[in-house]
Short mmCIF file of C-alpha atoms and ligand atoms in Angstrom, two decimals:
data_model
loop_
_atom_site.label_atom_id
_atom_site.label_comp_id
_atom_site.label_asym_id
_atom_site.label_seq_id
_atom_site.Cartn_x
_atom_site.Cartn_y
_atom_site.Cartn_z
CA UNK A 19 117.26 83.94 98.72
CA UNK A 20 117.18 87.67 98.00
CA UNK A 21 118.56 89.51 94.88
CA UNK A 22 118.23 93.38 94.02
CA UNK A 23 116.42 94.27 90.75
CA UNK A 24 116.38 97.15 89.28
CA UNK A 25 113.65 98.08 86.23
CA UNK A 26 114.96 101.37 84.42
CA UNK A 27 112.02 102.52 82.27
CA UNK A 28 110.66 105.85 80.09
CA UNK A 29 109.25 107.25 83.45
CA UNK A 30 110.71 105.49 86.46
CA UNK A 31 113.85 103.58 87.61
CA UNK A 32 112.22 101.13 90.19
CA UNK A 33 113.89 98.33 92.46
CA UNK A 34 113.38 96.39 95.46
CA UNK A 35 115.33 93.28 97.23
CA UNK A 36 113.40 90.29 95.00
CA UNK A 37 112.28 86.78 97.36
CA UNK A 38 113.39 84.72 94.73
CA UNK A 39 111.49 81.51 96.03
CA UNK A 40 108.06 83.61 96.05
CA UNK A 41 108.58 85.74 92.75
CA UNK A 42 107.97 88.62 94.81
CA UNK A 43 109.31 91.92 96.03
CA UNK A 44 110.31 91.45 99.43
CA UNK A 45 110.21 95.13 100.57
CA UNK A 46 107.95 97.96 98.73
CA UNK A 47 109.80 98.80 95.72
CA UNK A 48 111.53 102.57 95.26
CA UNK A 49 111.09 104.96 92.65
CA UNK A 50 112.86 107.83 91.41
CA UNK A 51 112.21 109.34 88.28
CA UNK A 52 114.22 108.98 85.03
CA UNK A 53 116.29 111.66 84.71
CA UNK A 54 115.46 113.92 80.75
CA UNK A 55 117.52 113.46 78.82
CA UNK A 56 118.47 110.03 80.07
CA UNK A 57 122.20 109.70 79.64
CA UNK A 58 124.17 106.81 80.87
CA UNK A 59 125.65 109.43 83.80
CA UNK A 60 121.97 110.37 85.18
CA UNK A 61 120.23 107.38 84.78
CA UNK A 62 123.17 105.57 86.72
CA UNK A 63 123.00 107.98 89.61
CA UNK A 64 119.16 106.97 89.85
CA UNK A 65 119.84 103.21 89.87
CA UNK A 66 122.40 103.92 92.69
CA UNK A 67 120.00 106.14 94.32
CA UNK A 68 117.61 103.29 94.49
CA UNK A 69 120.15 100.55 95.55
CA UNK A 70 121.51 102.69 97.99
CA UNK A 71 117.87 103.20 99.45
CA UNK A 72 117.69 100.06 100.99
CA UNK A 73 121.44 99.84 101.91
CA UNK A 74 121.72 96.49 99.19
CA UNK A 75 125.21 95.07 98.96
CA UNK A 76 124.95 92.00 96.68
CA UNK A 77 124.32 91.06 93.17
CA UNK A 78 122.18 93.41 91.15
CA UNK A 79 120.20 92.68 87.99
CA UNK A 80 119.32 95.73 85.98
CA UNK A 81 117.13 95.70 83.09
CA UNK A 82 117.55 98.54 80.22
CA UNK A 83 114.81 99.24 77.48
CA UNK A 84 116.96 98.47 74.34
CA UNK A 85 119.08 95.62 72.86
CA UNK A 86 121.89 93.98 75.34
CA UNK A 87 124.55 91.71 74.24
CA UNK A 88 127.10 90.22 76.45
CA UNK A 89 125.84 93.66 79.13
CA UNK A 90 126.46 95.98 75.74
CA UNK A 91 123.22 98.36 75.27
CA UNK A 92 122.96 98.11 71.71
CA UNK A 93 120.23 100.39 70.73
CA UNK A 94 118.43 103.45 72.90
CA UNK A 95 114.89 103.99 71.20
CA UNK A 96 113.55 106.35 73.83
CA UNK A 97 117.03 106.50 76.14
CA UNK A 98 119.99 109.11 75.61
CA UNK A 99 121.82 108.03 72.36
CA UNK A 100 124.85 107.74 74.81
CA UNK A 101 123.74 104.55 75.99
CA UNK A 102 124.54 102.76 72.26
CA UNK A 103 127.77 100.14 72.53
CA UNK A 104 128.15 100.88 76.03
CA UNK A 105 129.80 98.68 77.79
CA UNK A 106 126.67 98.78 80.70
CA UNK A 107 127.15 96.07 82.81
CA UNK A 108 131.00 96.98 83.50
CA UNK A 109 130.04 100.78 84.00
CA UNK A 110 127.35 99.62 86.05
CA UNK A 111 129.02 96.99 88.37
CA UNK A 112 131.77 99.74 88.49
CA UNK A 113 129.70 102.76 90.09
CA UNK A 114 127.67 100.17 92.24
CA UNK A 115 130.29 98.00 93.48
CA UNK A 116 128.53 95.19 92.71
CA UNK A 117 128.30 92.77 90.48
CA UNK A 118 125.93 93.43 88.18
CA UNK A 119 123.92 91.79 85.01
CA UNK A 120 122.25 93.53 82.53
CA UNK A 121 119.39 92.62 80.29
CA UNK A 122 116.36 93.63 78.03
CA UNK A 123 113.47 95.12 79.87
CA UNK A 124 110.89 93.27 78.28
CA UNK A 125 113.20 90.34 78.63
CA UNK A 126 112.99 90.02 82.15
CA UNK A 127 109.59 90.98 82.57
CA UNK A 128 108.68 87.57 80.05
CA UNK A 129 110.94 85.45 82.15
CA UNK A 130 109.42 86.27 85.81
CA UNK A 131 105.95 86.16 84.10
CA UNK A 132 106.50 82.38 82.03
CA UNK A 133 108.01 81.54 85.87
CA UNK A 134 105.81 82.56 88.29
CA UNK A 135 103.30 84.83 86.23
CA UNK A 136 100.57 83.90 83.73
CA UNK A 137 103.02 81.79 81.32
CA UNK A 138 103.98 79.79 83.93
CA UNK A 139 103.74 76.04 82.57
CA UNK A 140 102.69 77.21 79.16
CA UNK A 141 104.52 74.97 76.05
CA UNK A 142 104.96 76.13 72.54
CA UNK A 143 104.93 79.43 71.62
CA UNK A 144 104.20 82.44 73.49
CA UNK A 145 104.97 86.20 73.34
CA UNK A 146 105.16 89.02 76.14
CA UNK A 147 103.97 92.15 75.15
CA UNK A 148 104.96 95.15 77.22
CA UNK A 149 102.79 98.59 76.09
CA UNK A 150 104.50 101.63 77.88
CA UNK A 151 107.28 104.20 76.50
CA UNK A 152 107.85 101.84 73.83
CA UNK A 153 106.47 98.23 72.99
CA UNK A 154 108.62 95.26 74.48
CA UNK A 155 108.95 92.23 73.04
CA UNK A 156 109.74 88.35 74.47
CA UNK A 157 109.43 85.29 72.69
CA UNK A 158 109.40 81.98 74.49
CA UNK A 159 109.53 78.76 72.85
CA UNK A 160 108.50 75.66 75.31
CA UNK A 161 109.10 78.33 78.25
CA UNK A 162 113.37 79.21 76.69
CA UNK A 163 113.71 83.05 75.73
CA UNK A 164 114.85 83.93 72.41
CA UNK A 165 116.08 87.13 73.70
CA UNK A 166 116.09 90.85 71.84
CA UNK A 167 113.19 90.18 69.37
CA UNK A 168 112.54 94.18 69.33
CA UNK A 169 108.66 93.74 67.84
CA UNK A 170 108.05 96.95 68.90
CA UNK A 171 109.89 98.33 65.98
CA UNK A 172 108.04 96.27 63.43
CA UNK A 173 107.24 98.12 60.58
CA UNK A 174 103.37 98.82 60.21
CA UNK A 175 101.41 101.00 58.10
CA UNK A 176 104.96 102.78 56.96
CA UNK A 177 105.21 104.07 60.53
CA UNK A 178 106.85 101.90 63.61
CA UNK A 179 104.62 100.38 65.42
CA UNK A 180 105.52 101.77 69.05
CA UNK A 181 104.96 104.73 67.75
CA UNK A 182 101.19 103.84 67.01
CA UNK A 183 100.25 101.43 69.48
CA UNK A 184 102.39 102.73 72.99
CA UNK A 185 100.52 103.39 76.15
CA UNK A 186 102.61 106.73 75.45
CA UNK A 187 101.00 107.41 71.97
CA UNK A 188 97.46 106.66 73.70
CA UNK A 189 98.58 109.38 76.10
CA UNK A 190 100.70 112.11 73.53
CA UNK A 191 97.17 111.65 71.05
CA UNK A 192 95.03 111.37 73.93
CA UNK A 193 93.38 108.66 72.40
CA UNK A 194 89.84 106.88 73.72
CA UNK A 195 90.67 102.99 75.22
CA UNK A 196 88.28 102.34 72.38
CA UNK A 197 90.35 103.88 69.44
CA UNK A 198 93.88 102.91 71.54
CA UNK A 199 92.60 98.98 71.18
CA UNK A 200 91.54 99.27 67.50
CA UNK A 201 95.76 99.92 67.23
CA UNK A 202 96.47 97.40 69.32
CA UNK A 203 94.56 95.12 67.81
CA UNK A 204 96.27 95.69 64.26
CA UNK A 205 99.23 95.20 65.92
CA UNK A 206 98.52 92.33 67.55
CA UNK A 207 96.80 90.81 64.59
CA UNK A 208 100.54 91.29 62.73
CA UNK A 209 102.50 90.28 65.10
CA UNK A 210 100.29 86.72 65.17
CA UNK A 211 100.40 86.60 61.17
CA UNK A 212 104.27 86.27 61.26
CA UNK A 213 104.65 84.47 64.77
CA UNK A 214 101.34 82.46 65.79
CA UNK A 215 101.86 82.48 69.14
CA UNK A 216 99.50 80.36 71.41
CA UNK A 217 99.38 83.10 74.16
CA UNK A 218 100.23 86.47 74.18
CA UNK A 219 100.88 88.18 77.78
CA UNK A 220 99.56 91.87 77.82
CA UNK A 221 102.46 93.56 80.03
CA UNK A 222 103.53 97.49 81.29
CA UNK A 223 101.52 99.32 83.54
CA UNK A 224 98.99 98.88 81.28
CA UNK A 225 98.62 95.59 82.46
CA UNK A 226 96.79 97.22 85.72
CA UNK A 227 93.81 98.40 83.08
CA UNK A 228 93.20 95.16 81.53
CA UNK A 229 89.57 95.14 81.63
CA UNK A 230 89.33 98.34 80.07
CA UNK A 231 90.62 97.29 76.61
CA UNK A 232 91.46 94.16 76.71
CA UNK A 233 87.28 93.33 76.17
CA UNK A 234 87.81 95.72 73.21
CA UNK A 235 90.15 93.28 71.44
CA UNK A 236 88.69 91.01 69.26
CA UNK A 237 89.21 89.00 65.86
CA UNK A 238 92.64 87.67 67.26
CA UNK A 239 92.68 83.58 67.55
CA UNK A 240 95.58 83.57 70.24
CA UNK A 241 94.92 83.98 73.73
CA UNK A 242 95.37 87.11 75.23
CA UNK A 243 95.71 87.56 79.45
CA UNK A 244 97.20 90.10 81.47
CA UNK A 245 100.46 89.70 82.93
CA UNK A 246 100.06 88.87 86.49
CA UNK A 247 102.84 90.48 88.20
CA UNK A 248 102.09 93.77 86.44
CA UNK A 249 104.64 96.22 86.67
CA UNK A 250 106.75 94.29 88.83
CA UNK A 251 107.47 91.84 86.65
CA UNK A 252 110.74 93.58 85.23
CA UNK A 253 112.15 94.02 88.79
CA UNK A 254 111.54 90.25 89.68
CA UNK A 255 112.83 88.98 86.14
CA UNK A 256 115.95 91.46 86.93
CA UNK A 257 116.95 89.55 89.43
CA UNK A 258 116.39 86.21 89.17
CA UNK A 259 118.82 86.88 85.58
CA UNK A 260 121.27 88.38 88.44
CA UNK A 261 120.40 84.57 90.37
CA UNK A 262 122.13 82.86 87.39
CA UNK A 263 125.28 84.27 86.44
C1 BGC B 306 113.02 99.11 72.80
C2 BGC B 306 112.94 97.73 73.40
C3 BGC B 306 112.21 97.79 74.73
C4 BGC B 306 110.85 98.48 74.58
C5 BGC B 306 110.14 98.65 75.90
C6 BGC B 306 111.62 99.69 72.69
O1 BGC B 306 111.69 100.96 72.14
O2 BGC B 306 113.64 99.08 71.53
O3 BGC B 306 114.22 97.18 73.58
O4 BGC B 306 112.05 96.50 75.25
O5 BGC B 306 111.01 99.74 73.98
O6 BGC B 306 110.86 99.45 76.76
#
């Protein structure tokens, strides 16, 4: 079976029809830029822009980089401040005609990566890491989600971490891979201090440039791979949470 998903991210609002049997994209995936500033309005005209692309009529799963409850955006770290207690999913479903779930970016990117990625099978505990705009977060516990865990914001060194550690604070500093994974690794290392994971999945584009930093991490005791779906991995997660409801 085929469901749309929809990643809407810091740069890009990508989708495709997912092969939900595969874990796949079944058709090259469209992109349109996000829209500066990203309010709801804009960024919802790109999502339909990219539904519309293929012609979709069916059930959409969307994913949002903030906090969603119940299809509420909660919080809007690098998004228009608009997006905070919005009812999403209703305004989305609404404009698409479609129904439509909503849910965490780095959310869905864990869940299609602990399916058919590099968590697939793995037991006890293991955390996503998405490095982009922002840092994601998803915690899995025996392969279940505890979903919104936000360690992107965790406090470190007085300053949030995202704003350290991002792929975007690598680019805005123009930082070396070299001095980029010293950060990461601090982060890393307090992240595993408070959670000891077993694995942690490196996701975000990022995830393309593995072996240029992630030989440059050392001193952590958890595993560390790449996710394997890379930068699809939010558009497949999107819809297989669409699958479900
Ligand atoms: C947001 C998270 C999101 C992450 C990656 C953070 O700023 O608070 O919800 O998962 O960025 O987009």
């Amino acid at each position: 079976m085929n469901v749309f998903g929809v990643d809407i991210g810091g740069s890009g609002i990508k989708g495709a029809p997912v092969d939900l049997e595969r874990g796949d994209l079944a058709e090259p995936r469209h992109k349109v830029l996000t829209p500066h500033p990203a309010t709801p309005d804009s960024v919802i005209d790109g999502v339909k822009e990219v539904v519309d692309h293929f012609g979709w009529s069916g059930p959409v799963g969307i994913t949002f980089p903030g906090v969603v409850t119940d299809g509420i955006t909660r919080t809007a770290a690098n998004v228009d401040k608009g997006w905070v207690d919005l009812d999403a999913q209703k305004v989305l479903g609404e404009r698409l005609g479609m129904p439509v779930t909503v849910l965490n970016d780095a959310d869905a990117a864990g869940v299609a990566e602990m399916t058919f990625g590099a968590g697939a099978g793995r037991k006890g505990t293991v955390l996503l890491l998405t490095f982009g705009t922002g840092i994601g977060s998803a915690l899995f516990l025996d392969g279940r989600l505890v979903p919104n865990t936000e360690l992107g914001h965790l406090e470190l060194h007085g300053h949030d971490a995202e704003k350290n550690a991002s792929t975007k604070a690598k680019e805005d500093e123009d930082l070396s891979w070299e001095h980029w994974a010293k950060r990461v690794t601090k982060y890393l290392a307090h992240v595993e201090m408070l959670f000891s994971p077993s694995l942690f999945i490196i996701g975000g584009g990022v995830s393309r440039k593995a072996e240029k930093f992630l030989p440059l991490i050392e001193g952590i005791r958890a595993e560390i791979v790449p996710a394997q779906l890379q930068n699809n991995a939010g558009i497949v997660g999107a819809a297989m949470a669409a699958a479900k409801r």
